[in-house]
Amino acid sequence: QVQLVESGGGLVQAGNSLRLSCAASGRTFSSYAMGWFRQAPGKEREFIAAISRSSVDTYYADSVKGRFTISRDNAKNTVSLQMNSLKPEDTAVYYCAADRLLRITIDYHYWGQGTQVTVSS
């Protein structure tokens, strides 16, 4: 069982940066691949970034590649998403997720409650 809690969301102007964090419970955090997803109003939840258990592999959606960076600290049971050069279209609720397998699809097993990111123009 893994419980995930996101933080760091908020209101930011376009072009600025924001860093999201996700804290995981349990002693087996390093056994899980982690992902970040987002869901804008009226849209389906979409993949943003994923990182393997040992941080060797990372994957990004084309829409955020070069602007967002996913990282993890297994000693602190956290995964982060550094978001730079934010755009109004990045506005969404952002979710972190955990799964035994590294995926770029939505079928992760564990999910956080989400944190709102709003980018004003």
PDB file of C-alpha atoms in Angstrom:
ATOM      1  CA  GLN A   1       0.000   0.000   0.000  1.00  0.00           C
ATOM      2  CA  VAL A   2       1.301   3.431  -0.957  1.00  0.00           C
ATOM      3  CA  GLN A   3      -0.257   6.736  -0.003  1.00  0.00           C
ATOM      4  CA  LEU A   4       0.682   9.805  -2.005  1.00  0.00           C
ATOM      5  CA  VAL A   5       0.273  13.467  -1.101  1.00  0.00           C
ATOM      6  CA  GLU A   6       1.051  16.221  -3.598  1.00  0.00           C
ATOM      7  CA  SER A   7       1.998  19.769  -2.692  1.00  0.00           C
ATOM      8  CA  GLY A   8       3.390  22.895  -4.294  1.00  0.00           C
ATOM      9  CA  GLY A   9       0.565  23.885  -6.577  1.00  0.00           C
ATOM     10  CA  GLY A  10      -0.671  27.442  -6.882  1.00  0.00           C
ATOM     11  CA  LEU A  11      -1.196  30.442  -9.112  1.00  0.00           C
ATOM     12  CA  VAL A  12       1.726  31.594 -11.234  1.00  0.00           C
ATOM     13  CA  GLN A  13       2.201  33.934 -14.176  1.00  0.00           C
ATOM     14  CA  ALA A  14       3.119  32.582 -17.578  1.00  0.00           C
ATOM     15  CA  GLY A  15       6.851  32.190 -18.040  1.00  0.00           C
ATOM     16  CA  ASN A  16       7.494  31.538 -14.378  1.00  0.00           C
ATOM     17  CA  SER A  17       8.341  28.306 -12.584  1.00  0.00           C
ATOM     18  CA  LEU A  18       6.745  26.053 -10.020  1.00  0.00           C
ATOM     19  CA  ARG A  19       7.943  22.927  -8.264  1.00  0.00           C
ATOM     20  CA  LEU A  20       5.543  20.180  -7.279  1.00  0.00           C
ATOM     21  CA  SER A  21       6.375  17.555  -4.699  1.00  0.00           C
ATOM     22  CA  CYS A  22       4.787  14.257  -3.877  1.00  0.00           C
ATOM     23  CA  ALA A  23       5.413  12.559  -0.543  1.00  0.00           C
ATOM     24  CA  ALA A  24       4.908   8.813  -0.353  1.00  0.00           C
ATOM     25  CA  SER A  25       4.212   6.722   2.705  1.00  0.00           C
ATOM     26  CA  GLY A  26       5.683   3.321   3.323  1.00  0.00           C
ATOM     27  CA  ARG A  27       9.126   1.811   3.334  1.00  0.00           C
ATOM     28  CA  THR A  28       9.009   0.457  -0.217  1.00  0.00           C
ATOM     29  CA  PHE A  29       9.012   3.711  -2.166  1.00  0.00           C
ATOM     30  CA  SER A  30      12.098   2.662  -4.098  1.00  0.00           C
ATOM     31  CA  SER A  31      10.173  -0.352  -5.410  1.00  0.00           C
ATOM     32  CA  TYR A  32       7.802   1.854  -7.380  1.00  0.00           C
ATOM     33  CA  ALA A  33       8.093   3.734 -10.602  1.00  0.00           C
ATOM     34  CA  MET A  34       6.534   7.173 -10.285  1.00  0.00           C
ATOM     35  CA  GLY A  35       4.567   9.303 -12.669  1.00  0.00           C
ATOM     36  CA  TRP A  36       3.020  12.749 -12.930  1.00  0.00           C
ATOM     37  CA  PHE A  37      -0.261  13.341 -14.709  1.00  0.00           C
ATOM     38  CA  ARG A  38      -2.576  16.295 -15.124  1.00  0.00           C
ATOM     39  CA  GLN A  39      -6.212  16.892 -15.858  1.00  0.00           C
ATOM     40  CA  ALA A  40      -7.603  20.155 -17.173  1.00  0.00           C
ATOM     41  CA  PRO A  41     -11.327  20.987 -16.898  1.00  0.00           C
ATOM     42  CA  GLY A  42     -13.336  19.056 -19.448  1.00  0.00           C
ATOM     43  CA  LYS A  43     -10.344  17.027 -20.560  1.00  0.00           C
ATOM     44  CA  GLU A  44      -9.065  13.559 -19.881  1.00  0.00           C
ATOM     45  CA  ARG A  45      -6.209  12.930 -17.497  1.00  0.00           C
ATOM     46  CA  GLU A  46      -2.949  12.926 -19.420  1.00  0.00           C
ATOM     47  CA  PHE A  47       0.563  11.636 -18.871  1.00  0.00           C
ATOM     48  CA  ILE A  48       3.235  14.242 -18.131  1.00  0.00           C
ATOM     49  CA  ALA A  49       6.358  12.503 -16.890  1.00  0.00           C
ATOM     50  CA  ALA A  50       7.590   9.250 -15.392  1.00  0.00           C
ATOM     51  CA  ILE A  51      10.717   8.083 -13.631  1.00  0.00           C
ATOM     52  CA  SER A  52      12.041   4.605 -12.973  1.00  0.00           C
ATOM     53  CA  ARG A  53      12.746   3.222  -9.512  1.00  0.00           C
ATOM     54  CA  SER A  54      16.428   4.085  -9.639  1.00  0.00           C
ATOM     55  CA  SER A  55      16.021   7.327 -11.625  1.00  0.00           C
ATOM     56  CA  VAL A  56      17.908   5.827 -14.558  1.00  0.00           C
ATOM     57  CA  ASP A  57      15.004   6.240 -16.972  1.00  0.00           C
ATOM     58  CA  THR A  58      12.729   9.226 -17.406  1.00  0.00           C
ATOM     59  CA  TYR A  59       9.978   9.898 -19.918  1.00  0.00           C
ATOM     60  CA  TYR A  60       8.121  13.072 -20.824  1.00  0.00           C
ATOM     61  CA  ALA A  61       5.107  14.069 -22.831  1.00  0.00           C
ATOM     62  CA  ASP A  62       6.035  16.104 -25.885  1.00  0.00           C
ATOM     63  CA  SER A  63       4.039  19.033 -24.531  1.00  0.00           C
ATOM     64  CA  VAL A  64       6.374  19.437 -21.537  1.00  0.00           C
ATOM     65  CA  LYS A  65       9.678  18.093 -22.837  1.00  0.00           C
ATOM     66  CA  GLY A  66      12.462  20.597 -22.233  1.00  0.00           C
ATOM     67  CA  ARG A  67      10.380  22.566 -19.717  1.00  0.00           C
ATOM     68  CA  PHE A  68       9.537  20.037 -17.001  1.00  0.00           C
ATOM     69  CA  THR A  69      11.922  17.793 -15.071  1.00  0.00           C
ATOM     70  CA  ILE A  70      10.946  14.837 -12.933  1.00  0.00           C
ATOM     71  CA  SER A  71      13.204  13.662 -10.127  1.00  0.00           C
ATOM     72  CA  ARG A  72      13.016  11.502  -7.045  1.00  0.00           C
ATOM     73  CA  ASP A  73      14.737  11.078  -3.708  1.00  0.00           C
ATOM     74  CA  ASN A  74      14.329   7.521  -2.474  1.00  0.00           C
ATOM     75  CA  ALA A  75      15.863   8.389   0.886  1.00  0.00           C
ATOM     76  CA  LYS A  76      13.124  10.962   1.476  1.00  0.00           C
ATOM     77  CA  ASN A  77      10.310   9.078  -0.273  1.00  0.00           C
ATOM     78  CA  THR A  78       9.587  11.988  -2.550  1.00  0.00           C
ATOM     79  CA  VAL A  79       9.167  12.644  -6.241  1.00  0.00           C
ATOM     80  CA  SER A  80       9.236  16.144  -7.669  1.00  0.00           C
ATOM     81  CA  LEU A  81       8.233  17.899 -10.850  1.00  0.00           C
ATOM     82  CA  GLN A  82      10.119  21.082 -11.686  1.00  0.00           C
ATOM     83  CA  MET A  83       8.043  23.109 -14.104  1.00  0.00           C
ATOM     84  CA  ASN A  84       9.706  25.969 -15.973  1.00  0.00           C
ATOM     85  CA  SER A  85       8.468  28.350 -18.655  1.00  0.00           C
ATOM     86  CA  LEU A  86       4.900  27.692 -17.647  1.00  0.00           C
ATOM     87  CA  LYS A  87       2.098  28.392 -20.115  1.00  0.00           C
ATOM     88  CA  PRO A  88      -1.608  29.018 -19.563  1.00  0.00           C
ATOM     89  CA  GLU A  89      -2.309  25.645 -21.184  1.00  0.00           C
ATOM     90  CA  ASP A  90      -0.408  23.984 -18.325  1.00  0.00           C
ATOM     91  CA  THR A  91      -3.297  24.907 -16.040  1.00  0.00           C
ATOM     92  CA  ALA A  92      -4.681  21.687 -14.557  1.00  0.00           C
ATOM     93  CA  VAL A  93      -4.891  19.533 -11.484  1.00  0.00           C
ATOM     94  CA  TYR A  94      -1.613  17.650 -11.215  1.00  0.00           C
ATOM     95  CA  TYR A  95      -1.453  14.136  -9.807  1.00  0.00           C
ATOM     96  CA  CYS A  96       1.412  11.893  -8.833  1.00  0.00           C
ATOM     97  CA  ALA A  97       1.065   8.157  -9.196  1.00  0.00           C
ATOM     98  CA  ALA A  98       2.965   5.008  -8.282  1.00  0.00           C
ATOM     99  CA  ASP A  99       3.148   1.587  -9.865  1.00  0.00           C
ATOM    100  CA  ARG A 100       5.457  -1.419  -9.821  1.00  0.00           C
ATOM    101  CA  LEU A 101       5.924  -0.995 -13.560  1.00  0.00           C
ATOM    102  CA  LEU A 102       7.247   2.092 -15.329  1.00  0.00           C
ATOM    103  CA  ARG A 103       4.393   3.304 -17.520  1.00  0.00           C
ATOM    104  CA  ILE A 104       3.511   6.271 -19.674  1.00  0.00           C
ATOM    105  CA  THR A 105      -0.136   5.300 -19.638  1.00  0.00           C
ATOM    106  CA  ILE A 106      -2.763   6.208 -17.088  1.00  0.00           C
ATOM    107  CA  ASP A 107      -3.133   2.787 -15.459  1.00  0.00           C
ATOM    108  CA  TYR A 108      -0.996   3.414 -12.391  1.00  0.00           C
ATOM    109  CA  HIS A 109      -2.077   1.590  -9.270  1.00  0.00           C
ATOM    110  CA  TYR A 110      -1.781   4.329  -6.642  1.00  0.00           C
ATOM    111  CA  TRP A 111      -2.781   7.983  -6.963  1.00  0.00           C
ATOM    112  CA  GLY A 112      -2.548  11.140  -4.919  1.00  0.00           C
ATOM    113  CA  GLN A 113      -5.421  13.563  -4.442  1.00  0.00           C
ATOM    114  CA  GLY A 114      -4.004  16.167  -6.815  1.00  0.00           C
ATOM    115  CA  THR A 115      -2.808  19.752  -6.550  1.00  0.00           C
ATOM    116  CA  GLN A 116      -4.108  22.669  -8.600  1.00  0.00           C
ATOM    117  CA  VAL A 117      -1.764  24.596 -10.870  1.00  0.00           C
ATOM    118  CA  THR A 118      -3.098  27.753 -12.479  1.00  0.00           C
ATOM    119  CA  VAL A 119      -1.015  29.714 -14.974  1.00  0.00           C
ATOM    120  CA  SER A 120      -2.229  33.203 -15.776  1.00  0.00           C
ATOM    121  CA  SER A 121      -1.417  34.962 -19.037  1.00  0.00           C
TER     122      SER A 121
END
